[in-house]
Short mmCIF file of C-alpha atoms in Angstrom, two decimals:
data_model
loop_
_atom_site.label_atom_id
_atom_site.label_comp_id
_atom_site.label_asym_id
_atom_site.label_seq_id
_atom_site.Cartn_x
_atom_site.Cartn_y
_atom_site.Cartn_z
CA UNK A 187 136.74 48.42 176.55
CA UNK A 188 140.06 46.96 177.34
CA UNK A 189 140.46 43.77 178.79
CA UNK A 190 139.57 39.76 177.46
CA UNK A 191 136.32 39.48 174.95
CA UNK A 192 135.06 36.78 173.37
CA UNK A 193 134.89 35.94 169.60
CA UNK A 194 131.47 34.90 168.69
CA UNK A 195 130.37 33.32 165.07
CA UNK A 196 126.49 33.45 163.83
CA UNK A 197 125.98 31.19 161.18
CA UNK A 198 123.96 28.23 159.80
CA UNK A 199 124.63 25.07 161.80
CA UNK A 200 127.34 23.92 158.77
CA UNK A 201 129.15 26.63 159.03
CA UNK A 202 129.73 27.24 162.60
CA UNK A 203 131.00 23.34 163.48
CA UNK A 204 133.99 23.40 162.26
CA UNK A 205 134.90 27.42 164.48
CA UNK A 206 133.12 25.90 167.36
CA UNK A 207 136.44 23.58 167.89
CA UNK A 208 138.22 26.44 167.80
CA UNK A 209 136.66 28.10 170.98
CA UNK A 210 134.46 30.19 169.07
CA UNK A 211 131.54 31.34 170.57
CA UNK A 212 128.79 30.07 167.99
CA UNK A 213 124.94 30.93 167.21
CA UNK A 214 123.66 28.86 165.17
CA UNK A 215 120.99 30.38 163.21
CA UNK A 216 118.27 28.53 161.14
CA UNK A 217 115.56 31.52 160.85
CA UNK A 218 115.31 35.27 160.64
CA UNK A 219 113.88 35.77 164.03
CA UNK A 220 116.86 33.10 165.25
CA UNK A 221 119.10 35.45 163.36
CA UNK A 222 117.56 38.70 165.22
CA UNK A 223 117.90 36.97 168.59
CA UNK A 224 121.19 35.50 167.95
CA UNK A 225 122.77 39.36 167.28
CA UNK A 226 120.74 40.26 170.20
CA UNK A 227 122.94 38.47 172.47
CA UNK A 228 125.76 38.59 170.30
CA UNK A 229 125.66 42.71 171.22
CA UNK A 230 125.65 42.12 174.89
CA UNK A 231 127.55 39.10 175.57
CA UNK A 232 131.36 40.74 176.03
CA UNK A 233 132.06 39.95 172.75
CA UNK A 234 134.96 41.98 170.75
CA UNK A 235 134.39 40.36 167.19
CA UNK A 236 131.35 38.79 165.91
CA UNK A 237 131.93 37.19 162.54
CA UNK A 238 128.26 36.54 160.86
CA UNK A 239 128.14 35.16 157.36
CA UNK A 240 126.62 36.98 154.36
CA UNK A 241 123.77 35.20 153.85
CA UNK A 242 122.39 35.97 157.59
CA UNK A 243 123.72 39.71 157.61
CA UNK A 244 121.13 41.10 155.34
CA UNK A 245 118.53 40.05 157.63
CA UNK A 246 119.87 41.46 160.71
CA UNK A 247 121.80 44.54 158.72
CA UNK A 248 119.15 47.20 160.31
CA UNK A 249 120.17 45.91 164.34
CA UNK A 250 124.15 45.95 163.55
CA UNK A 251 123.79 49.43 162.01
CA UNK A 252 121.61 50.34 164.86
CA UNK A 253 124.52 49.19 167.55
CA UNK A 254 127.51 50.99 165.55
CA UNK A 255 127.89 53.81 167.27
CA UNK A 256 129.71 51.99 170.26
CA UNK A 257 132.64 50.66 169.34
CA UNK A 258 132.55 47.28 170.26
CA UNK A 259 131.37 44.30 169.35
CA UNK A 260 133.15 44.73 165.69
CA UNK A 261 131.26 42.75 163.11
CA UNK A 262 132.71 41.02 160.23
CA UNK A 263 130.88 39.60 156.99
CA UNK A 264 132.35 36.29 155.54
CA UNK A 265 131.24 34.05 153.53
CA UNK A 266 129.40 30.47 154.52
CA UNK A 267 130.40 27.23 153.16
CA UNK A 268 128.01 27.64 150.30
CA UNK A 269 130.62 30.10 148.82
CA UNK A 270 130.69 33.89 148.70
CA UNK A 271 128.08 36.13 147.86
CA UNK A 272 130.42 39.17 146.87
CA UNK A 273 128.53 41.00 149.97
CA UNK A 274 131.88 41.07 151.60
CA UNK A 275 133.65 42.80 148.73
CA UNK A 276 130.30 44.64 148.17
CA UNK A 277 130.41 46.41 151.85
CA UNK A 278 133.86 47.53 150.88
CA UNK A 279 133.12 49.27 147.77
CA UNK A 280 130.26 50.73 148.95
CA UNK A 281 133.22 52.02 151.61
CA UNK A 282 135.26 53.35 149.01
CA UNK A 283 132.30 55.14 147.37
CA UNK A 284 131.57 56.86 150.25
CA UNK A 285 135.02 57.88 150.94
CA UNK A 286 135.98 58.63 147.55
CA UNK A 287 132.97 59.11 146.21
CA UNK A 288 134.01 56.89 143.00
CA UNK A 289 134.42 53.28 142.80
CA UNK A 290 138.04 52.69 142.35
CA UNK A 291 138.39 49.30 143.97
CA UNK A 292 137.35 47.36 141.27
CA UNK A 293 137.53 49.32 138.30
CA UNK A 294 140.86 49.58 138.43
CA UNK A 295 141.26 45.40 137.43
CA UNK A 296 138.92 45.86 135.07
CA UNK A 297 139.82 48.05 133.04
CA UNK A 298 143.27 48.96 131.13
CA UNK A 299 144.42 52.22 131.23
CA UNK A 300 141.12 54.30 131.59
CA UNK B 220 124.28 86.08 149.07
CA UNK B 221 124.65 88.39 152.27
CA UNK B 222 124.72 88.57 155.81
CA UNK B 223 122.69 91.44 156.85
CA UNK B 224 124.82 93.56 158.78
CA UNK B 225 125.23 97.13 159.65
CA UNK B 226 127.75 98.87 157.23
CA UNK B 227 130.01 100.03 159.63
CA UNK B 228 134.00 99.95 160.54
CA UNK B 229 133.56 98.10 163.34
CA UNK B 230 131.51 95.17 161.32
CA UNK B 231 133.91 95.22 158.07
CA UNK B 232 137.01 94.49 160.98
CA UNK B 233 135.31 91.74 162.36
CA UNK B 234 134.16 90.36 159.35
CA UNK B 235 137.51 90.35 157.78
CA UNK B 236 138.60 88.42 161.20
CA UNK B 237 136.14 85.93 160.60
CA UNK B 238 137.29 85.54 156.85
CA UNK B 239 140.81 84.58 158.11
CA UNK B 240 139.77 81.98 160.25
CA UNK B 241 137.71 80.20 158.21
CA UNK B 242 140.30 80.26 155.47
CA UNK B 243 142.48 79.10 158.61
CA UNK B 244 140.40 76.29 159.06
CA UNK B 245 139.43 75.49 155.69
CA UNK B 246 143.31 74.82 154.76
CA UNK B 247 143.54 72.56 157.73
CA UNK B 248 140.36 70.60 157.48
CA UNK B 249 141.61 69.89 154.01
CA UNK B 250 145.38 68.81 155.15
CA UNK B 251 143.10 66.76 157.21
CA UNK B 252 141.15 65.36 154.60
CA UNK B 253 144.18 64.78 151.99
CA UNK B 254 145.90 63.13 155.22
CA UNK B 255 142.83 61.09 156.14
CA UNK B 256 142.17 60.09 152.42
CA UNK B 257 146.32 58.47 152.62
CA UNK B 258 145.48 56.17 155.42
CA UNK B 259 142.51 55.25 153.94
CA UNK B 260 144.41 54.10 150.73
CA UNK B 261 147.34 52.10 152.37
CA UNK B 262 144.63 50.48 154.41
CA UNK B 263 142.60 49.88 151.51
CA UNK B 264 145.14 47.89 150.36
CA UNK B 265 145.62 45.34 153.19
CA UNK B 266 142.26 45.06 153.60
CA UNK B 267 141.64 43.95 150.20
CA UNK B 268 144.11 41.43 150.09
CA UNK B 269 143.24 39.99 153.56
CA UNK B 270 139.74 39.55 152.47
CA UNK B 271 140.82 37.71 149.15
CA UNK B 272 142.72 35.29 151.26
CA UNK B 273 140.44 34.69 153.73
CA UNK B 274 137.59 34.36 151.37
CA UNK B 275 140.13 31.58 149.65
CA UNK B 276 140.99 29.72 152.81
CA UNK B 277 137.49 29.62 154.19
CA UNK B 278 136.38 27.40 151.15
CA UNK B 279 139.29 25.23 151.60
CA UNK B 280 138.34 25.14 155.09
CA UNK B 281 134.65 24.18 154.49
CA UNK B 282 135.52 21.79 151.48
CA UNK B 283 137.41 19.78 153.59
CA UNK B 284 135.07 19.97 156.74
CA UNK B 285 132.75 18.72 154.23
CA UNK B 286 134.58 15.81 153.11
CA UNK B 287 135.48 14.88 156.75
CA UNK B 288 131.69 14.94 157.87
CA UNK B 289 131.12 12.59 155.01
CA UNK B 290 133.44 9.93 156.34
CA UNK B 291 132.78 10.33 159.74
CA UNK B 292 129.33 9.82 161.42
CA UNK B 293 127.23 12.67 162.47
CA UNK B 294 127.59 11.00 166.30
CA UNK B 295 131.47 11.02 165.91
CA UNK B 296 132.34 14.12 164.29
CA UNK B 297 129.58 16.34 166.99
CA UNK B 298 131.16 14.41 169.57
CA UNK B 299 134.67 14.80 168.29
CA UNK B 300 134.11 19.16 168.03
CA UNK B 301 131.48 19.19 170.77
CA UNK B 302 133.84 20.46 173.67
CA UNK B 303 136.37 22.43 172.21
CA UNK B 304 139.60 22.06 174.36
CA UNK B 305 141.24 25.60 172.75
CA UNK B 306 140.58 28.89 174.87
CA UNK B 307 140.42 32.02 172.59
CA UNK B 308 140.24 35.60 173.87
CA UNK B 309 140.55 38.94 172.56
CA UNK B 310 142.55 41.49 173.45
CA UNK B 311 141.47 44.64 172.84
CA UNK B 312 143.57 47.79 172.47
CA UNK B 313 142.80 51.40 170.92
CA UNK B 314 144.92 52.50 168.07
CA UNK B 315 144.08 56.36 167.26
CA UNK B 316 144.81 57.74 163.81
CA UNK B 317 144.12 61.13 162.66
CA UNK B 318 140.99 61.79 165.12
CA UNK B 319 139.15 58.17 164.52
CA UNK B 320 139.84 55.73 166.93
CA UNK B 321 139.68 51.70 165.67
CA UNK B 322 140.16 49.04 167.60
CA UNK B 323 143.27 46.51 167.67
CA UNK B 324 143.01 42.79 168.14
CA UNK B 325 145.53 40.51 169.72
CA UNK B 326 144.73 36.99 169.61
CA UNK B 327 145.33 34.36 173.18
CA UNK B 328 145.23 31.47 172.34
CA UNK B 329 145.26 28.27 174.99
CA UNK B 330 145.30 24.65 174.62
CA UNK B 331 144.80 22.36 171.70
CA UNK B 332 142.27 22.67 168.60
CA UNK B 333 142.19 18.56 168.25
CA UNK B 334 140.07 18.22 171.29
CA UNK B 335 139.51 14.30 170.78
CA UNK B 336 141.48 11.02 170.44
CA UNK B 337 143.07 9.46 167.21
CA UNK B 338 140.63 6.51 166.91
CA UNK B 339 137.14 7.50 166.39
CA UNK B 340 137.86 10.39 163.86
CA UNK B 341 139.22 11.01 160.23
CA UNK B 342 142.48 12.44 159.21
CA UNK B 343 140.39 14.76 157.07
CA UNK B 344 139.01 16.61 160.55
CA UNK B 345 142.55 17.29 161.16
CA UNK B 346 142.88 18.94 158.27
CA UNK B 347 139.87 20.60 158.25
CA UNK B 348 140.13 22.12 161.82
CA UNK B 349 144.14 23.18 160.77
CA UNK B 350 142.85 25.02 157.93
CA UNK B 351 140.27 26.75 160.55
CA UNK B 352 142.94 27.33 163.31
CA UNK B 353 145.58 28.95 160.79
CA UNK B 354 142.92 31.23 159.47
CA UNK B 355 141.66 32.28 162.69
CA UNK B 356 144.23 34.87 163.11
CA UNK B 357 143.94 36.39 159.51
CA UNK B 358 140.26 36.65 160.64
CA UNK B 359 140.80 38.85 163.19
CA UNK B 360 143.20 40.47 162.14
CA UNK B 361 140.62 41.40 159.08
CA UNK B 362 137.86 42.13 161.46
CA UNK B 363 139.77 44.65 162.95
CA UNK B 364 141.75 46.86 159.91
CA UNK B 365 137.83 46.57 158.09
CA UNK B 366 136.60 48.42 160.67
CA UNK B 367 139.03 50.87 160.77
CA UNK B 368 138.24 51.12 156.95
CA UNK B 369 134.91 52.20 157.84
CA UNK B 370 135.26 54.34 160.35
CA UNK B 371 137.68 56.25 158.30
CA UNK B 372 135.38 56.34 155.52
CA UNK B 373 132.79 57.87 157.89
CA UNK B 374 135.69 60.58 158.88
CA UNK B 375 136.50 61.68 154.82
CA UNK B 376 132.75 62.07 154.04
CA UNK B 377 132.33 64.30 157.49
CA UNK B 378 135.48 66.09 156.94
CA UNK B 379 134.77 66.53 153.17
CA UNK B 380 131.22 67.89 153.95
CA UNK B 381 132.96 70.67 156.30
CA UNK B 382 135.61 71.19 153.79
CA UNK B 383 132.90 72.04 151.57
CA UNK B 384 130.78 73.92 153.45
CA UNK B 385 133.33 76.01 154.14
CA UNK B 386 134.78 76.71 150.75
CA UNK B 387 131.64 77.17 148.70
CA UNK B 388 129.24 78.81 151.16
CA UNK B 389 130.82 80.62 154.20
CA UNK B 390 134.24 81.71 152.90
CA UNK B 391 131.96 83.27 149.62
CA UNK B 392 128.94 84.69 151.87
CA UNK B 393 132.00 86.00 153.83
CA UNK B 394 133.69 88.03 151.46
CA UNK B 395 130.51 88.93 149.54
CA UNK B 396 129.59 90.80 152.52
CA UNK B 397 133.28 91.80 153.55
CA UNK B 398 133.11 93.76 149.75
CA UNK B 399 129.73 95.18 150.22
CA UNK B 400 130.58 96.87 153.32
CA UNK B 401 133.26 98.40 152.16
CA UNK B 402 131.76 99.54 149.01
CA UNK B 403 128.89 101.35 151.34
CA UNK B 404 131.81 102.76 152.96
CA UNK B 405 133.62 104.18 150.58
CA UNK B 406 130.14 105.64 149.15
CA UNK B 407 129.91 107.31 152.03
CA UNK B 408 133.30 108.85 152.18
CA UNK B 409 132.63 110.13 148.35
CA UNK B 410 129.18 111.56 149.69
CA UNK B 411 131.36 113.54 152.49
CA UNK B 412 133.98 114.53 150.25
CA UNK B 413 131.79 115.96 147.74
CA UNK B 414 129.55 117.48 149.92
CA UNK B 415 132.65 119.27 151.66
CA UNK B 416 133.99 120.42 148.33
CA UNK B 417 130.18 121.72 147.83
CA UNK B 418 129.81 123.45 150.98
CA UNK B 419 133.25 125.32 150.38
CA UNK B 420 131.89 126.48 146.88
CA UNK B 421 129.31 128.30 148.99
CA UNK B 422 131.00 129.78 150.98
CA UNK B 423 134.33 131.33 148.59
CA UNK B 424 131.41 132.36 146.51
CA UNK B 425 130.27 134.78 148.92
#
């Protein structure tokens, strides 16, 4: 695994324009079975980080779990530019919960002194 | 609960053997685990606070893509980003902690994000794509610490599932039948004694 990778984006076709200046490797998405296809190739394409916005990773959730055993490509929720679902934040509680087994991420705002 | 075993010497010494190392590696799995469960916290931290800021940049990002396609005309602005002029690669190194190993990130970049002349596109582009190009690295640099995140939560629930395991069924099961050997033992030792003390009754008394 050492050695150059790519970066590689899946989004909807606003979201990606503005990485694809950047040298990102985009997929633009418009469908679930574009969204299937699109992780597809994102898994064997050399890529080291596949960022894939929270709207489209529900859809394709089962495939990335599927492919987490190896270790790369590394994929990363953020939001698309019609603002955050919370799935981002969401992923890392549910991290915390199964470390933990409690939810201490966000209580701990929330709350004053127990 | 029991193992079934026969109640000898020979069993009750290896048992007891077997009760040491699992108490052995009960204490360590649990360093492990304490250990483990400090990492995860620290990280927790960063990664928390990366995500905020990332989740904050990206809609400044996309506002102001948004305005910029609104000036410009779809023509312009897909010719203007079409062919990006910026190289990015990944490198990729291994960073082991604590038996879980995450991958690190370091970010090449080459050449120039404005890809396109000064005439036929909006000042809000610029800002747009700067906004992208600054984040980029954040992004990354979040893709890589989350995943770490999860792969040490994966580790604490494994090692906490051995750690328990260990402390509420073997170590007990163990010792349960560690004591009920030597219980039979000792019976039997009474049974000889007594039967001695009989048999020497029997024979004084004659």
């Amino acid at each position: 695994m050492k050695g150059m990778h790519k970066i590689g984006l899946i989004g909807d076709s606003d979201t990606i324009r503005g990485f694809s200046a950047l040298g990102l490797a985009t997929f633009e998405v418009i469908d679930r079975a574009g969204a299937v296809a699109a992780v597809q190739a994102a898994l064997k394409g050399g890529f080291a980080v596949v960022f894939i916005t929270e709207r489209i990773y529900p859809q394709v959730e089962y495939l990335i779990r599927a492919a987490r055993e190896s270790t790369l490509p590394v994929f990363t929720v953020i939001p698309d530019n019609q603002g955050s679902t919370g799935l981002g934040q969401m992923r890392l509680r549910k991290m915390v919960e199964r470390a933990i087994g409690v939810d201490i991420l966000f209580k701990e705002e929330g709350k004053t002194n127990g | 609960m029991n193992i079934r075993v026969n109640p000898t010497r020979m069993e009750l010494l290896r048992l007891k053997k077997r009760v040491r190392v699992a108490k052995r590696g009960h204490k360590l799995l649990k360093d492990k685990r304490d250990e483990l469960m400090k990492s995860f916290m620290s990280l927790l931290r960063n990664v928390k606070r990366l995500r905020l800021t990332v989740e904050q940049k990206l809609r400044l990002g996309y506002q102001s893509f948004l305005i910029a396609r609104a000036v410009m005309t779809p023509e312009m602005l897909d010719e203007a980003i079409m062919f990006p002029k910026q190289r990015i690669e990944l490198e990729v190194a291994e960073k082991r902690m604590m038996s879980v190993t995450a991958p690190v990130f370091r970010l090449r970049q080459e050449g120039d994000v404005y890809a396109y002349g000064m005439a036929s596109t909006s000042g809000e582009l610029d800002m747009a794509l700067g906004i992208f190009a600054e984040l980029l690295p954040t992004l990354i640099e979040l893709a890589g610490i989350e995943r770490a995140l999860e792969l040490l939560a994966e580790e604490i629930e494994r090692t906490r599932r051995r750690v328990n395991a260990l402390e509420y069924v073997l170590i007990p099961t163990l010792e349960a039948t560690v004591k009920s050997i030597s219980m039979k033992l000792s019976e039997q030792e009474r049974g000889a004694i007594s039967r001695l003390m009989k048999i020497k009754d029997v024979v004084r008394a004659k």
